[in-house]
Coordinates of C-alpha atoms and ligand atoms in Angstrom, one line a residue:
X1 CA 75.1 -3.4 133.7
X2 CA 77.4 -5.6 131.6
X3 CA 77.6 -5.1 127.9
X4 CA 75.5 -7.5 125.9
X5 CA 77.3 -8.7 122.9
X6 CA 75.0 -7.9 120.1
X7 CA 76.5 -10.1 117.6
X8 CA 74.0 -12.4 115.9
X9 CA 76.3 -15.3 115.3
X10 CA 77.4 -15.1 119.0
X11 CA 73.8 -15.2 120.2
X12 CA 73.0 -18.0 117.8
X13 CA 75.9 -20.1 119.1
X14 CA 74.6 -19.7 122.6
X15 CA 71.0 -20.5 121.6
X16 CA 72.1 -23.7 119.9
X17 CA 74.0 -25.2 122.8
X18 CA 72.5 -27.8 125.2
X19 CA 74.9 -28.8 128.0
X20 CA 73.5 -31.5 130.2
X21 CA 74.3 -34.6 132.3
X22 CA 72.7 -38.0 132.4
X23 CA 72.3 -39.3 135.9
X24 CA 71.3 -42.7 137.2
X25 CA 71.9 -45.4 139.6
X26 CA 74.6 -47.8 138.2
X27 CA 73.1 -50.3 135.7
X28 CA 70.0 -48.3 134.9
X29 CA 71.3 -47.7 131.3
X30 CA 73.2 -44.4 131.3
X31 CA 76.0 -45.6 129.1
X32 CA 73.7 -47.3 126.7
X33 CA 71.5 -44.2 126.4
X34 CA 74.5 -42.0 125.9
X35 CA 75.7 -44.2 123.1
X36 CA 72.4 -44.2 121.4
X37 CA 72.3 -40.4 121.6
X38 CA 75.7 -40.2 120.0
X39 CA 74.6 -42.6 117.3
X40 CA 71.7 -40.3 116.5
X41 CA 74.1 -37.4 116.3
X42 CA 76.3 -39.4 113.9
X43 CA 79.2 -38.9 116.3
X44 CA 79.9 -42.6 116.5
X45 CA 79.1 -45.3 114.0
X46 CA 78.7 -48.4 116.1
X47 CA 77.4 -49.6 119.5
X48 CA 80.1 -50.3 122.0
X49 CA 82.1 -47.2 121.3
X50 CA 81.2 -45.5 124.5
X51 CA 83.2 -47.0 127.4
X52 CA 81.4 -47.8 130.5
X53 CA 82.9 -46.0 133.4
X54 CA 81.6 -48.5 135.9
X55 CA 83.8 -50.0 138.5
X56 CA 84.2 -53.6 137.6
X57 CA 84.0 -55.9 140.5
X58 CA 86.8 -58.3 141.0
X59 CA 87.7 -58.4 137.3
X60 CA 91.0 -56.8 137.7
X61 CA 93.4 -55.8 140.5
X62 CA 92.4 -52.7 142.3
X63 CA 95.4 -50.7 140.9
X64 CA 94.6 -51.6 137.3
X65 CA 91.0 -50.8 137.9
X66 CA 92.0 -47.3 139.2
X67 CA 94.0 -46.6 136.1
X68 CA 91.3 -48.0 133.8
X69 CA 88.8 -45.8 135.5
X70 CA 91.0 -42.7 135.1
X71 CA 91.6 -43.4 131.5
X72 CA 87.9 -43.8 130.8
X73 CA 87.0 -40.8 132.9
X74 CA 89.2 -38.6 130.6
X75 CA 87.8 -40.0 127.4
X76 CA 84.2 -39.7 128.5
X77 CA 84.4 -36.4 130.5
X78 CA 82.6 -34.5 127.8
X79 CA 80.9 -36.0 124.8
X80 CA 79.9 -33.4 122.3
X81 CA 77.9 -33.9 119.1
X82 CA 75.6 -32.0 116.7
X83 CA 72.0 -32.9 116.3
X84 CA 69.7 -31.0 114.0
X85 CA 71.1 -27.5 114.4
X86 CA 72.0 -28.0 118.0
X87 CA 75.4 -28.5 119.6
X88 CA 75.0 -31.0 122.4
X89 CA 77.5 -31.4 125.3
X90 CA 77.0 -34.4 127.5
X91 CA 78.9 -34.2 130.7
X92 CA 79.8 -37.5 132.3
X93 CA 78.6 -38.2 135.8
X94 CA 80.0 -41.3 137.5
X95 CA 77.2 -43.4 138.9
X96 CA 79.3 -45.2 141.5
X97 CA 78.7 -43.8 144.9
X98 CA 82.4 -43.6 145.7
X99 CA 82.6 -40.9 143.0
X100 CA 79.4 -39.1 144.0
X101 CA 81.4 -35.9 144.9
X102 CA 82.6 -35.8 141.3
X103 CA 79.1 -36.0 140.1
X104 CA 77.9 -33.3 142.4
X105 CA 80.5 -31.0 141.1
X106 CA 79.7 -31.8 137.5
X107 CA 76.1 -30.8 138.2
X108 CA 77.3 -27.3 138.8
X109 CA 78.2 -27.2 135.1
X110 CA 75.1 -28.6 133.5
X111 CA 72.1 -26.6 132.3
X112 CA 69.7 -29.6 132.6
X113 CA 69.7 -33.3 133.3
X114 CA 68.1 -36.5 132.1
X115 CA 67.5 -39.0 134.9
X116 CA 67.4 -42.7 133.8
X117 CA 65.4 -45.1 135.8
X118 CA 65.2 -48.9 135.4
X119 CA 61.5 -49.9 135.0
X120 CA 61.9 -53.0 137.2
X121 CA 64.0 -51.5 139.9
X122 CA 62.3 -48.1 140.2
X123 CA 63.9 -45.3 142.0
X124 CA 67.2 -46.3 143.5
X125 CA 69.4 -44.8 146.2
X126 CA 71.9 -43.0 144.0
X127 CA 69.2 -41.5 141.9
X128 CA 67.6 -40.1 145.0
X129 CA 70.8 -38.4 146.1
X130 CA 71.6 -36.9 142.7
X131 CA 68.1 -35.7 142.0
X132 CA 67.9 -34.0 145.4
X133 CA 71.0 -32.0 144.4
X134 CA 69.4 -31.1 141.1
X135 CA 66.3 -30.0 142.9
X136 CA 68.2 -27.8 145.2
X137 CA 69.7 -26.1 142.2
X138 CA 66.5 -26.0 140.3
X139 CA 68.0 -27.8 137.4
X140 CA 65.4 -28.7 134.7
X141 CA 64.9 -32.5 134.8
X142 CA 63.6 -35.0 132.2
X143 CA 62.9 -38.5 133.4
X144 CA 63.6 -41.5 131.1
X145 CA 62.1 -44.8 132.2
X146 CA 64.3 -47.4 130.6
X147 CA 64.2 -51.2 129.9
X148 CA 60.5 -51.2 128.9
X149 CA 61.3 -54.4 126.9
X150 CA 61.4 -56.1 130.3
X151 CA 58.7 -56.9 132.8
X152 CA 58.7 -54.1 135.3
X153 CA 56.5 -51.9 137.5
X154 CA 53.2 -50.5 136.3
X155 CA 53.8 -47.1 134.6
X156 CA 51.4 -45.2 136.9
X157 CA 52.9 -46.8 140.0
X158 CA 56.3 -45.9 138.8
X159 CA 55.4 -42.3 138.2
X160 CA 53.9 -42.2 141.7
X161 CA 57.2 -43.6 143.1
X162 CA 59.1 -40.9 141.1
X163 CA 57.0 -38.2 142.6
X164 CA 57.2 -39.5 146.1
X165 CA 60.8 -40.6 146.4
X166 CA 62.3 -37.9 144.2
X167 CA 60.0 -35.1 145.2
X168 CA 59.1 -34.3 141.6
X169 CA 55.9 -33.3 139.8
X170 CA 55.8 -35.4 136.7
X171 CA 53.8 -35.4 133.5
X172 CA 54.2 -38.1 130.9
X173 CA 55.1 -37.0 127.4
X174 CA 55.2 -40.6 126.1
X175 CA 53.4 -43.7 127.3
X176 CA 54.1 -47.4 126.8
X177 CA 51.7 -49.6 125.0
X178 CA 52.0 -52.8 127.0
X179 CA 55.2 -53.8 128.7
X180 CA 57.7 -56.7 128.8
X181 CA 56.4 -59.5 126.5
X182 CA 53.4 -57.4 125.5
X183 CA 55.3 -54.3 124.9
X184 CA 54.2 -53.0 121.4
X185 CA 55.4 -49.5 121.4
X186 CA 54.9 -46.1 122.6
X187 CA 52.3 -43.4 122.3
X188 CA 54.1 -40.1 121.9
X189 CA 52.0 -37.4 123.6
X190 CA 54.5 -34.7 122.7
X191 CA 54.4 -35.4 119.0
X192 CA 51.0 -37.2 119.0
X193 CA 52.0 -40.3 117.2
X194 CA 52.4 -44.0 117.8
X195 CA 55.8 -45.7 117.5
X196 CA 55.6 -49.4 117.0
X197 CA 58.2 -52.1 117.0
X198 CA 58.4 -53.8 113.7
X199 CA 58.8 -57.6 113.5
X200 CA 58.7 -60.1 116.2
X201 CA 62.1 -59.8 117.6
X202 CA 61.3 -56.3 118.9
X203 CA 64.6 -55.0 118.0
X204 CA 65.6 -51.7 116.4
X205 CA 63.5 -50.4 113.6
X206 CA 60.4 -48.7 114.6
X207 CA 57.4 -47.6 112.6
X208 CA 55.9 -44.3 113.3
X209 CA 52.3 -43.6 112.7
X210 CA 50.9 -40.1 113.1
X211 CA 47.9 -40.5 115.4
X212 CA 46.5 -37.4 117.0
X213 CA 43.1 -38.8 117.9
X214 CA 43.2 -42.0 119.9
X215 CA 39.4 -42.4 119.5
X216 CA 40.0 -43.1 115.9
X217 CA 38.9 -46.8 115.2
X218 CA 42.0 -47.4 113.2
X219 CA 43.8 -47.8 116.5
X220 CA 42.3 -51.3 117.1
X221 CA 43.6 -52.4 113.7
X222 CA 47.1 -51.3 114.6
X223 CA 47.5 -52.5 118.1
X224 CA 44.5 -54.8 118.7
X225 CA 41.2 -54.3 120.5
X226 CA 42.3 -54.8 124.1
X227 CA 45.5 -52.8 124.0
X228 CA 43.6 -50.0 122.2
X229 CA 40.9 -49.9 125.0
X230 CA 43.6 -49.9 127.6
X231 CA 45.6 -47.2 126.0
X232 CA 42.5 -45.0 125.6
X233 CA 41.7 -45.5 129.3
X234 CA 45.2 -44.7 130.3
X235 CA 45.4 -41.6 128.2
X236 CA 42.2 -40.4 129.7
X237 CA 43.6 -40.9 133.2
X238 CA 46.7 -39.1 132.3
X239 CA 44.6 -36.2 131.1
X240 CA 42.7 -36.1 134.3
X241 CA 45.5 -36.7 136.8
X242 CA 48.7 -35.1 135.4
X243 CA 49.3 -31.4 134.7
X244 CA 49.6 -30.3 131.1
X245 CA 53.2 -29.9 130.0
X246 CA 54.3 -26.3 130.4
X247 CA 57.8 -25.5 129.2
X248 CA 58.3 -22.7 131.6
X249 CA 57.4 -24.9 134.6
X250 CA 59.9 -27.4 133.3
X251 CA 62.6 -24.8 133.0
X252 CA 61.8 -23.5 136.5
X253 CA 62.2 -27.0 137.9
X254 CA 58.5 -27.2 138.8
X255 CA 57.5 -29.9 136.4
X256 CA 59.3 -32.9 135.0
X257 CA 58.3 -34.6 131.8
X258 CA 58.6 -38.4 131.7
X259 CA 59.5 -40.6 128.7
X260 CA 59.4 -44.4 128.4
X261 CA 61.6 -46.5 126.2
X262 CA 64.4 -49.0 125.9
X263 CA 67.9 -47.6 125.3
X264 CA 69.2 -51.0 124.4
X265 CA 66.7 -51.5 121.6
X266 CA 66.9 -47.9 120.6
X267 CA 63.3 -47.4 121.4
X268 CA 61.8 -44.1 122.6
X269 CA 65.3 -42.6 122.4
X270 CA 64.7 -40.4 119.3
X271 CA 61.5 -39.2 120.9
X272 CA 63.4 -38.3 124.0
X273 CA 66.2 -36.5 122.0
X274 CA 63.8 -34.6 119.7
X275 CA 61.8 -33.3 122.7
X276 CA 65.0 -32.6 124.6
X277 CA 66.5 -30.4 121.9
X278 CA 63.1 -28.6 121.7
X279 CA 62.5 -27.9 125.3
X280 CA 65.9 -28.1 127.2
X281 CA 67.5 -24.8 128.1
X282 CA 70.4 -23.2 126.3
X283 CA 73.2 -22.0 128.7
X284 CA 71.6 -20.3 131.7
X285 CA 72.7 -17.3 133.7
X286 CA 74.9 -18.2 136.6
X287 CA 75.1 -16.7 140.1
X288 CA 78.5 -15.4 141.2
X289 CA 79.3 -14.1 144.6
X290 CA 78.7 -10.5 143.4
X291 CA 76.1 -10.8 140.7
X292 CA 74.2 -12.9 138.2
X293 CA 76.2 -13.4 135.0
X294 CA 74.4 -13.8 131.7
X295 CA 75.7 -15.9 128.9
X296 CA 75.2 -13.1 126.4
X297 CA 77.6 -10.8 128.2
X298 CA 80.5 -9.8 126.0
X299 CA 83.3 -10.5 128.5
X300 CA 84.4 -14.1 129.0
X301 CA 83.8 -15.8 132.3
X302 CA 84.0 -19.4 133.3
X303 CA 84.8 -21.8 136.2
X304 CA 86.7 -25.0 136.8
X305 CA 84.5 -27.9 137.8
X306 CA 86.9 -30.8 137.3
X307 CA 90.6 -31.4 137.2
X308 CA 92.1 -34.5 135.7
X309 CA 95.7 -35.5 136.2
X310 CA 97.7 -36.8 133.3
X311 CA 97.7 -40.5 132.9
X312 CA 101.5 -40.4 132.2
X313 CA 103.2 -40.0 135.6
X314 CA 106.3 -38.5 133.8
X315 CA 104.3 -35.5 132.8
X316 CA 102.8 -33.8 135.8
X317 CA 100.5 -31.6 133.9
X318 CA 96.8 -31.8 134.3
X319 CA 93.7 -30.9 132.4
X320 CA 91.4 -28.4 134.1
X321 CA 87.8 -28.5 132.7
X322 CA 86.2 -25.1 132.5
X323 CA 82.6 -24.4 131.8
X324 CA 82.3 -21.1 129.8
X325 CA 79.5 -19.0 131.4
X326 CA 79.7 -15.9 129.2
X327 CA 81.5 -14.3 126.3
X328 CA 83.9 -16.3 124.1
X329 CA 87.0 -18.1 125.2
X330 CA 89.8 -17.6 122.8
X331 CA 93.1 -19.3 122.3
X332 CA 96.2 -17.2 123.3
X333 CA 94.1 -14.5 124.9
X334 CA 95.0 -13.6 128.5
X335 CA 92.4 -14.3 131.1
X336 CA 92.4 -13.3 134.7
X337 CA 92.7 -16.0 137.3
X338 CA 90.8 -14.4 140.1
X339 CA 92.1 -16.4 143.1
X340 CA 95.8 -16.1 142.0
X341 CA 95.3 -12.5 140.9
X342 CA 97.2 -13.0 137.7
X343 CA 96.7 -13.3 133.9
X344 CA 97.1 -16.6 132.2
X345 CA 97.2 -17.4 128.5
X346 CA 96.4 -20.8 126.9
X347 CA 98.0 -21.8 123.7
X348 CA 96.3 -25.1 123.3
X349 CA 92.7 -25.1 124.8
X350 CA 91.0 -28.4 124.1
X351 CA 87.4 -28.8 122.9
X352 CA 85.7 -32.1 123.1
X353 CA 83.9 -33.9 120.3
X354 CA 82.4 -37.3 120.8
X355 CA 85.4 -39.2 122.3
X356 CA 88.1 -37.0 120.8
X357 CA 89.6 -33.8 122.0
X358 CA 91.2 -31.2 119.7
X359 CA 92.6 -27.7 120.0
X360 CA 90.2 -24.9 119.3
X361 CA 90.5 -21.2 118.7
X362 CA 87.1 -20.2 120.1
X363 CA 84.5 -21.6 122.5
X364 CA 81.1 -20.3 123.5
X365 CA 78.9 -20.3 126.6
X366 CA 77.8 -23.8 127.5
X367 CA 81.0 -25.3 126.1
X368 CA 83.6 -27.1 128.2
X369 CA 87.2 -26.3 127.5
X370 CA 90.1 -28.4 128.7
X371 CA 93.1 -26.4 129.8
X372 CA 96.6 -27.8 130.3
X373 CA 97.5 -26.9 133.8
X374 CA 100.8 -27.2 135.7
X375 CA 99.2 -26.6 139.1
X376 CA 97.5 -23.2 138.8
X377 CA 93.9 -24.5 139.1
X378 CA 91.7 -25.7 141.9
X379 CA 88.2 -26.9 141.5
X380 CA 85.9 -23.8 141.8
X381 CA 88.4 -21.3 140.4
X382 CA 87.0 -18.6 138.2
X383 CA 88.5 -17.0 135.0
X384 CA 87.4 -13.6 133.8
X385 CA 88.6 -10.8 131.6
X386 CA 89.7 -8.8 134.7
X387 CA 86.5 -8.6 136.8
X388 CA 87.0 -9.7 140.4
X389 CA 84.3 -12.2 140.9
X390 CA 83.9 -15.9 141.8
X391 CA 81.2 -18.3 140.7
X392 CA 79.1 -19.8 143.5
X393 CA 78.0 -23.3 143.8
X394 CA 80.8 -25.8 144.2
X395 CA 80.4 -26.8 147.8
X396 CA 82.1 -29.6 149.6
X397 CA 79.8 -32.1 151.2
X398 CA 80.7 -33.9 154.4
X399 CA 82.7 -37.0 153.5
X400 CA 81.6 -40.4 154.8
X401 CA 85.0 -41.8 155.7
X402 CA 87.9 -40.2 157.7
X403 CA 91.4 -41.4 158.2
X404 CA 94.7 -39.9 159.4
X405 CA 97.3 -39.9 156.7
X406 CA 100.9 -40.7 157.9
X407 CA 104.1 -40.4 156.0
X408 CA 105.7 -43.8 155.6
X409 CA 109.0 -42.6 154.1
X410 CA 110.6 -39.8 156.1
X411 CA 112.9 -38.9 153.2
X412 CA 109.9 -38.1 151.0
X413 CA 108.0 -35.8 153.2
X414 CA 108.0 -33.0 150.7
X415 CA 106.8 -35.2 147.9
X416 CA 104.0 -36.4 150.1
X417 CA 102.8 -32.9 150.9
X418 CA 102.9 -31.9 147.3
X419 CA 101.1 -35.0 146.2
X420 CA 98.4 -34.7 148.8
X421 CA 98.0 -31.0 148.0
X422 CA 97.6 -31.7 144.3
X423 CA 95.3 -34.6 144.6
X424 CA 93.1 -32.5 146.9
X425 CA 93.0 -29.8 144.2
X426 CA 91.7 -32.4 141.8
X427 CA 88.9 -33.1 144.3
X428 CA 89.9 -36.8 144.8
X429 CA 89.2 -36.3 148.5
X430 CA 89.1 -33.6 151.2
X431 CA 91.9 -32.7 153.5
X432 CA 91.3 -31.5 157.1
X433 CA 94.1 -30.3 159.3
X434 CA 93.6 -30.7 163.0
X435 CA 93.9 -27.4 164.9
X436 CA 95.5 -29.0 167.9
X437 CA 98.5 -30.8 166.4
X438 CA 98.4 -30.1 162.6
X439 CA 97.8 -33.8 161.8
X440 CA 96.2 -34.4 158.5
X441 CA 93.0 -36.2 158.0
X442 CA 91.7 -37.3 154.6
X443 CA 87.9 -37.5 154.2
X444 CA 86.4 -39.5 151.3
X445 CA 83.0 -40.5 150.0
X446 CA 84.0 -44.1 149.4
X447 CA 86.7 -46.3 150.8
X448 CA 88.1 -46.9 147.3
X449 CA 89.6 -43.3 147.3
X450 CA 92.1 -44.3 149.9
X451 CA 93.6 -46.9 147.5
X452 CA 93.5 -44.4 144.7
X453 CA 95.4 -41.8 146.8
X454 CA 98.0 -44.3 148.1
X455 CA 98.6 -45.7 144.6
X456 CA 98.9 -42.3 142.9
X457 CA 101.1 -40.8 145.6
X458 CA 103.5 -43.7 145.1
X459 CA 103.4 -43.7 141.3
X460 CA 103.2 -40.0 140.5
X461 CA 105.0 -38.4 143.4
X462 CA 107.3 -41.2 144.7
X463 CA 105.8 -40.9 148.2
X464 CA 104.5 -43.5 150.6
X465 CA 101.7 -43.2 153.0
X466 CA 99.8 -45.2 155.6
X467 CA 96.4 -44.6 157.1
X468 CA 95.0 -44.8 160.6
X469 CA 91.4 -44.8 161.5
X470 CA 89.8 -41.7 162.9
X471 CA 86.4 -42.2 164.2
X472 CA 84.4 -39.3 162.7
X473 CA 80.8 -39.6 161.6
X474 CA 80.4 -36.2 159.9
X475 CA 82.3 -33.0 159.1
X476 CA 80.3 -29.9 160.0
X477 CA 81.3 -26.6 158.8
X478 CA 81.2 -24.1 161.7
X479 CA 79.7 -20.6 161.6
X480 CA 79.4 -18.6 164.8
X481 CA 76.9 -15.8 164.9
X482 CA 79.6 -13.8 166.7
X483 CA 83.2 -15.1 166.6
X484 CA 83.9 -12.9 169.7
X485 CA 81.2 -14.1 172.0
X486 CA 81.9 -16.3 175.0
X487 CA 79.8 -19.2 173.7
X488 CA 82.0 -19.6 170.6
X489 CA 85.2 -19.4 172.8
X490 CA 83.8 -22.1 175.0
X491 CA 82.8 -24.2 172.0
X492 CA 86.4 -23.9 170.7
X493 CA 87.9 -24.8 174.0
X494 CA 85.7 -27.8 174.8
X495 CA 85.8 -29.2 171.3
X496 CA 89.4 -28.4 170.4
X497 CA 90.3 -32.0 169.9
X498 CA 87.7 -32.2 167.1
X499 CA 88.3 -29.0 165.3
X500 CA 90.1 -28.8 162.0
X501 CA 90.6 -26.5 159.1
X502 CA 89.5 -27.5 155.6
X503 CA 91.6 -26.8 152.6
X504 CA 90.3 -23.2 152.3
X505 CA 90.9 -22.5 156.0
X506 CA 87.3 -22.8 157.0
X507 CA 86.7 -24.2 160.5
X508 CA 85.2 -27.7 160.7
X509 CA 83.9 -29.7 163.6
X510 CA 84.5 -33.4 163.2
X511 CA 81.6 -35.0 165.1
X512 CA 81.6 -38.6 166.1
X513 CA 77.8 -39.1 165.9
X514 CA 74.5 -37.5 165.1
X515 CA 73.8 -37.4 168.8
X516 CA 77.0 -35.3 169.4
X517 CA 75.9 -32.9 166.6
X518 CA 72.5 -32.5 168.2
X519 CA 73.9 -32.0 171.7
X520 CA 76.5 -29.6 170.5
X521 CA 73.9 -27.6 168.6
X522 CA 71.7 -27.5 171.7
X523 CA 74.5 -26.4 174.0
X524 CA 75.9 -23.7 171.7
X525 CA 72.9 -22.4 169.7
X526 CA 74.8 -19.4 168.4
X527 CA 77.4 -21.6 166.8
X528 CA 75.8 -23.0 163.6
X529 CA 76.8 -26.3 162.1
X530 CA 76.5 -27.1 158.4
X531 CA 76.9 -30.3 156.4
X532 CA 78.2 -28.5 153.3
X533 CA 81.0 -25.9 153.0
X534 CA 78.7 -23.4 151.3
X535 CA 76.0 -22.2 153.6
X536 CA 75.3 -18.6 152.7
Ligands
LIG601 P1 74.9 -47.7 133.4 O1 75.6 -48.3 134.6 O2 73.7 -46.9 133.9 O3 75.8 -46.9 132.5 O4 74.2 -48.9 132.6 P2 74.6 -49.6 131.2 O5 74.2 -48.7 130.1 O6 75.9 -50.1 131.3 O7 73.5 -50.8 131.2 C1 73.5 -51.8 132.2 C2 73.0 -53.0 131.7 O8 71.6 -52.9 131.3 C3 73.7 -53.5 130.4 O9 73.9 -54.9 130.4 C4 72.8 -53.0 129.3 O10 73.0 -53.8 128.1 C5 71.5 -53.2 129.9 N1 70.4 -52.3 129.3 C6 70.5 -51.0 129.0 N2 69.4 -50.6 128.5 C7 68.5 -51.6 128.4 C8 67.2 -51.8 127.9 O11 66.6 -50.9 127.4 N3 66.7 -53.1 128.0 C9 67.4 -54.1 128.6 N4 66.8 -55.3 128.6 N5 68.6 -54.0 129.0 C10 69.2 -52.8 128.9

């Protein structure tokens, strides 16, 4: 049993932290909502302060776009602010599908998520993927249906869609009064009040009227006879059809509360935030390969979920983002780097606040610390106070695109190797080395990454590369029931042209179609194939 640090202020610091991510399909309103949350926290003073990390189409040259992206992704990696007595850490999750891998990794560092859905578009592809990862990890989810100022889908239909497409069990904690042109406001089931737009332009300021009993005839006077009748019917239906909100079910990932609003008009956002700070979990225990680690343990532990290269090519140092799981992280104190088996000290750990980062002396569970790194860290690395353990849960997923990478400048072979190695550590893409001839294959989620890699190799490492297509459909991680049996030996012989090692030396089968995967699995049933690198 690990020592629980019985220091009240330490426990309080943990209790007041809320570390979460906002996920959505691009354009649903993630940036706008983030900005409004920061405004409530007083962390920024004006709209437009949070930069959108979207890939602009055709606006700039690709290279410029890559650099712009990288700049923004540093400044928005963690946005922290205080609200009421809570310290809130928002972790940025790129919505663009080419950066999905980045988002999956970030989801290993959040304690809960808010999913933003566009009322007109409903559940979109990227949302489905991200939510399925959250469900796998039983991350508590709140759903925010955005853009209620526009005509969209019927609220009940939309909740059905959310349940069916995302596999969630929802219960509304707020409900719209009208929609689009007729949108008057929101009935807040959580706080039992009505929030109305004031004025005709339906912008900004809201009026909040406590209203615990919708049967009260005053309702007609406030919103009109017809909308009042409709609202009563709808609330009755909600009462009959949807489960009662239960915090434990939400925390266990069994029930997902839904809020309606308009981020742009700052409507329904305060309700969301107030409920969020009340119900969202403080830092949760995390599974390591050996045991479950509780945030209240005295000894520090944490893991790297993101690495960001310096924007200035002259300085090769990088920023490794660590999520603190337990204990306190202190400046200048030595910590044990489990994979490298050595102690490291950090003289200038960065903490993040709104869009700034600054050096801090102490950080608590739930916090993200940025550590300057000269090449010691890989994504997934664990730091402890000496205990040999590694946190679970940063798997690689099969990439979607695969290409050979060739050296285009024979004099710069070393630079190329180093560059490729470091970019892979950052998680820009995945490297596979063919068993047969040691040729290198780069696998990515989106085609854009090949440009990023080529550009960065040239500008940061002085190396040049070209690509060559390699027709692979999926990378499957291979696990034989018995590495010594004849079946596995035959599998390796027959498939040798398609076998590679990933960066960690795990065996991977590069299959050219789903059909091949199926056939291979039928022919060699004792050799199991997995689509992610973490299958135990
Ligand atoms: P992201 O890609 O998810 O970060 O989306 P953004 O926050 O950049 O929003 C995409 C577009 O939708 C922008 O033009 C926003 O101004 C707009 N938008 C965001 N929230 C609302 C809303 O509540 N109502 C309306 N009408 N537009 C919104």
